[in-house]
Coordinates of C-alpha atoms in Angstrom, one line a residue:
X1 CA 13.5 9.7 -5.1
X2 CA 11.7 7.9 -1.7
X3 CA 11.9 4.7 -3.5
X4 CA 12.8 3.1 -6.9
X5 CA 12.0 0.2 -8.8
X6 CA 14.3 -0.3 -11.7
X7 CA 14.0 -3.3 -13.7
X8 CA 12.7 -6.3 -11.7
X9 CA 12.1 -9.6 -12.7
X10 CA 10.1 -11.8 -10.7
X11 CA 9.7 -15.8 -10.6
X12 CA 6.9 -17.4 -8.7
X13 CA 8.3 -21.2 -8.6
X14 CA 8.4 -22.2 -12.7
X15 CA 6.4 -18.7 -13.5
X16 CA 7.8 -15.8 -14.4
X17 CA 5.5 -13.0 -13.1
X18 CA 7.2 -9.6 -13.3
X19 CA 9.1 -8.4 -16.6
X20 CA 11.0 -5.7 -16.4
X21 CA 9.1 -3.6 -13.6
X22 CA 10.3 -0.4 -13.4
X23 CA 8.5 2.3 -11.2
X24 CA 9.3 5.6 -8.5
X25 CA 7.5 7.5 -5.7
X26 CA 8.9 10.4 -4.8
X27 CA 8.2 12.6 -1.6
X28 CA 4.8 13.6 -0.9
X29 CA 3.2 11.6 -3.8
X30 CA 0.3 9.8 -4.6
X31 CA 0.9 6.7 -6.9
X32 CA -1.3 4.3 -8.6
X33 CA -0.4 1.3 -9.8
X34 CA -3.4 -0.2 -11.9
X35 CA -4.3 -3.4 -13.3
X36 CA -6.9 -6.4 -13.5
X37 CA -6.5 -9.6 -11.5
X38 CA -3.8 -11.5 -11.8
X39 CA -2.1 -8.9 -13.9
X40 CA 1.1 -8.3 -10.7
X41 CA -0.2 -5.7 -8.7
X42 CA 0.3 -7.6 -5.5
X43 CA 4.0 -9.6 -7.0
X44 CA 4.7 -6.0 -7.4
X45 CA 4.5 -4.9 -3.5
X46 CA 5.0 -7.7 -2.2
X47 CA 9.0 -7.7 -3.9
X48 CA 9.3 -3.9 -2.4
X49 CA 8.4 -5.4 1.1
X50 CA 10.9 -8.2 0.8
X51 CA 8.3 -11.4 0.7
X52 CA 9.7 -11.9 -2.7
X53 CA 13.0 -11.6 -4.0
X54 CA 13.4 -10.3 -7.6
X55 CA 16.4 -12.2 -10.1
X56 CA 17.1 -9.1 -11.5
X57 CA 16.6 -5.6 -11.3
X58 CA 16.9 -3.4 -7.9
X59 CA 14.8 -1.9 -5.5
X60 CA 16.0 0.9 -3.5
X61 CA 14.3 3.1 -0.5
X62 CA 15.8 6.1 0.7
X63 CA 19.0 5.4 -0.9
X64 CA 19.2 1.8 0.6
X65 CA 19.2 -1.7 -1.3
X66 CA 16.2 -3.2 0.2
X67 CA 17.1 -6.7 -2.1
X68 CA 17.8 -9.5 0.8
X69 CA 16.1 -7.6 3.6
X70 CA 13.3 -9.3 5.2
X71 CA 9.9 -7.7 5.8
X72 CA 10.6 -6.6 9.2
X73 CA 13.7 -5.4 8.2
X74 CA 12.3 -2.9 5.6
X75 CA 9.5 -1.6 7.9
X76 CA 11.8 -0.2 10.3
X77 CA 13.6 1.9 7.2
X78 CA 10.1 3.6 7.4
X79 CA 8.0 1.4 5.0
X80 CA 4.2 0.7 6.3
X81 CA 2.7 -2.4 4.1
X82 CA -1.3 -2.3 4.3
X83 CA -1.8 -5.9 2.3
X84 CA -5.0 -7.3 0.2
X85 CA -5.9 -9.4 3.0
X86 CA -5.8 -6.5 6.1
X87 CA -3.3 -9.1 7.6
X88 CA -4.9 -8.4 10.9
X89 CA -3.8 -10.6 14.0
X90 CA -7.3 -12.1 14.3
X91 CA -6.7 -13.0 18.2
X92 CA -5.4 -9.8 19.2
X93 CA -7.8 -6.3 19.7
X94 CA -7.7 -4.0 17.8
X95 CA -5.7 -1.7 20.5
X96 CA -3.4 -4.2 20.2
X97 CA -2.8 -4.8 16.5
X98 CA -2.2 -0.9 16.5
X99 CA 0.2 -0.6 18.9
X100 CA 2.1 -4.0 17.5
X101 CA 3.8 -1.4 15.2
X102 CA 5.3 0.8 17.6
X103 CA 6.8 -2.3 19.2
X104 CA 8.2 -3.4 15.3
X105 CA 10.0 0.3 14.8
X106 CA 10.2 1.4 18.4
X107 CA 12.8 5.0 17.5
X108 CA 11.0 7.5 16.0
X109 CA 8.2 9.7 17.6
X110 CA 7.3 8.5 21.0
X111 CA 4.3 5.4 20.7
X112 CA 1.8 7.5 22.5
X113 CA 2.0 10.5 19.8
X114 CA 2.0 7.7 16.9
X115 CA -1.5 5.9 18.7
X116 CA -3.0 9.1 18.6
X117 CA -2.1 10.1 15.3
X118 CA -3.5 6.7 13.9
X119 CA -6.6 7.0 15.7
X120 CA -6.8 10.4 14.6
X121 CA -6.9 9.7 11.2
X122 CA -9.8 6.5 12.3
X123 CA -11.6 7.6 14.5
X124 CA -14.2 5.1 14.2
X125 CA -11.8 2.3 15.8
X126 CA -11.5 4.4 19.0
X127 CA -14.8 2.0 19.8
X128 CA -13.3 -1.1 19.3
X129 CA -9.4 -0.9 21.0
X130 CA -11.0 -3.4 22.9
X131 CA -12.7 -5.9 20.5
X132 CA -11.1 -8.4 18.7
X133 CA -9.9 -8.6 15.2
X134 CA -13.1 -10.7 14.4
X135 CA -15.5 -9.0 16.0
X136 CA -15.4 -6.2 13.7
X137 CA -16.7 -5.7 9.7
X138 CA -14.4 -6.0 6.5
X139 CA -14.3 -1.9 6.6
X140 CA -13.2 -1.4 9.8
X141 CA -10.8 -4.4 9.6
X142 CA -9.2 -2.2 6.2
X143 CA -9.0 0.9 8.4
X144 CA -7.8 -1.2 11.1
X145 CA -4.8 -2.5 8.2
X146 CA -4.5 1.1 7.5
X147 CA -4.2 2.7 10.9
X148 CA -1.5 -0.1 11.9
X149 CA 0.8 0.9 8.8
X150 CA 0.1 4.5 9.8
X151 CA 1.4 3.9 13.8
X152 CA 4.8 2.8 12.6
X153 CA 5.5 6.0 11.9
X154 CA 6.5 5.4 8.4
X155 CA 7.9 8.1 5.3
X156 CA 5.5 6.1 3.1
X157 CA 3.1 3.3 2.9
X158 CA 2.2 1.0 0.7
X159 CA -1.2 -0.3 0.1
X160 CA -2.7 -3.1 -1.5
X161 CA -6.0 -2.8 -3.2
X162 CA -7.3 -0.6 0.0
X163 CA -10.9 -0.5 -1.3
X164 CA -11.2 -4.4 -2.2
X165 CA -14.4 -5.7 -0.7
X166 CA -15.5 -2.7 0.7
X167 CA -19.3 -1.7 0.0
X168 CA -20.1 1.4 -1.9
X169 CA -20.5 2.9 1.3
X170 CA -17.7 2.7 2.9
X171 CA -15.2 3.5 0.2
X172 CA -15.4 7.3 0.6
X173 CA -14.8 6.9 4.1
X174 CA -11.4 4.9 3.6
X175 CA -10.4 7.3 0.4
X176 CA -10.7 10.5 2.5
X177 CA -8.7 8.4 5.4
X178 CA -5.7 7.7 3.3
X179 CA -6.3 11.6 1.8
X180 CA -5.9 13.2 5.3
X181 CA -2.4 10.7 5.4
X182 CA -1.2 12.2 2.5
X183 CA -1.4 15.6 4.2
X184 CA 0.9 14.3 6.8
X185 CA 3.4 14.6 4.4
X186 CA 3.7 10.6 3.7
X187 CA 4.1 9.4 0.4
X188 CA 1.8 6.0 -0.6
X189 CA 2.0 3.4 -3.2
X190 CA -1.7 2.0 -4.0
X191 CA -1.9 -0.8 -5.9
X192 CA -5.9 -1.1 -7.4
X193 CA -7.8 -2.9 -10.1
X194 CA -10.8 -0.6 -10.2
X195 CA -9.7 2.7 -12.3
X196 CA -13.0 4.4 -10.6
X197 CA -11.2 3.7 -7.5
X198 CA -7.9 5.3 -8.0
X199 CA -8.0 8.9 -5.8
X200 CA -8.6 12.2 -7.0
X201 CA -5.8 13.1 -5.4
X202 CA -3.5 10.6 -6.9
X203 CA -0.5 12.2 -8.5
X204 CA 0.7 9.3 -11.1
X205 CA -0.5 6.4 -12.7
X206 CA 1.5 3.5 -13.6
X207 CA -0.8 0.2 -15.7
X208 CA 0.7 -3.2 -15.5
X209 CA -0.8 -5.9 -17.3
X210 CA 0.5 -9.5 -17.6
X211 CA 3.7 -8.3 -15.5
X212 CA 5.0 -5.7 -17.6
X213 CA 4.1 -1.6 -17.0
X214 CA 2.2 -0.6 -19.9
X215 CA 2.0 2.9 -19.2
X216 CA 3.0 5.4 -16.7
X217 CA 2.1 9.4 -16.5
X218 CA -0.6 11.6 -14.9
X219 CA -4.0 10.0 -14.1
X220 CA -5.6 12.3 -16.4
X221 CA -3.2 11.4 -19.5
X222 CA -4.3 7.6 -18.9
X223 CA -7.7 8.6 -20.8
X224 CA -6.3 9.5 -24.2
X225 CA -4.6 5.9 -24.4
X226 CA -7.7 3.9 -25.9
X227 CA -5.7 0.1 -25.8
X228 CA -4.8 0.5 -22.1
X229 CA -8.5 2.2 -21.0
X230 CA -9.5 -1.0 -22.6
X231 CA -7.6 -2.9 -20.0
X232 CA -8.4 -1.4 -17.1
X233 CA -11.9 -0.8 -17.8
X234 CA -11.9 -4.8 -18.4
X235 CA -10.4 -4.4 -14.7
X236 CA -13.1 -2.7 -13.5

């Protein structure tokens, strides 16, 4: 298994957030995790990446305890982290947010075969390497998110509600982007609140509501569970 999640529990000053969170990726997959606002999507990756610290359980990537790492730390194991926000450096270009990650895990494949792989994959910010991070839309920022997890070079990223904000329009740009990663060979964690958003190509579906996974199996089994479509269509 690429990475495990085994029985976290998660406290946000006096709140506890996460109950119990349990959830795997193995190579080459696809996996969802779904759930309205609020519900601990975000808590979720954010604990993998090492912004939070979980009281109990254990996460685990590649074999290795990722509890007391720090962010940076876990990215050069070979974790890219897309977050909610983009998390785009707003002063720098977009050239240069790219190319920030071969500077974070500098082994691996040589920086110039990463760029070009990234850019590859979105195409469209070949235009703007020389803009800056706000001088280009909400999309392209998202891709821009996207293509800098890609450059690091990573055995799987993690991404946090990808498709937030993003017109109609643009959405099946920015699926079939992260589609033509998986045929890399990465493996991606997707955290989403729209069900209609998840990808076709997704492989599993895990539902957490109120901090606790309420169910986990293929995306098509989801449907026959009438309580948790309830949920997430509430999501959505």
């Amino acid at each position: 298994m690429m990475l495990s999640v085994d029985g976290i529990d998660v406290d946000i000053q006096a709140s506890h957030i996460l109950h119990k969170v349990s959830l795997n990726v193995g190579e080459h997959e696809v996996v969802c995790l779904v759930g309205r606002n609020g519900a601990g999507k975000t808590t979720t990756l954010r604990t993998i990446m090492g912004y939070l610290r979980p009281r109990s359980g254990r996460v685990r990537f590649l074999g290795k305890d990722l509890a007391g790492r720090a962010p940076h730390e876990i990215a050069q194991l070979g974790i890219g982290f897309s977050p909610e926000d983009s998390g785009i450096f707003p002063d720098l270009t977009v050239g240069e947010n790219v190319e920030i990650s071969t500077w974070t895990r500098p082994h691996g494949r040589p920086a110039r075969e990463r760029l070009e792989l990234a850019y590859s994959v979105f195409p469209v910010l070949r235009g703007y390497v020389k803009r800056k991070g706000t001088q280009i839309s909400g999309g392209e920022r998202k891709m821009l998110s996207l293509a800098r997890a890609l450059a690091l070079d990573p055995a799987m990223l993690v991404l946090d509600e990808p498709f937030e904000g993003l017109s109609p329009a643009i959405i099946p740009t920015v699926s079939e982007s992260i589609g033509e990663i998986t045929k890399l060979g990465r493996s991606i964690l997707l955290a989403e609140s729209n069900i209609y958003h998840v990808p076709e190509f997704a492989t599993r579906l895990y539902v957490i509501e109120r901090g606790e996974i309420i169910f986990a199996g293929r995306p098509a089994d989801v449907e026959r569970d009438e309580a948790v479509m309830r949920i997430i269509r509430g999501a959505a």
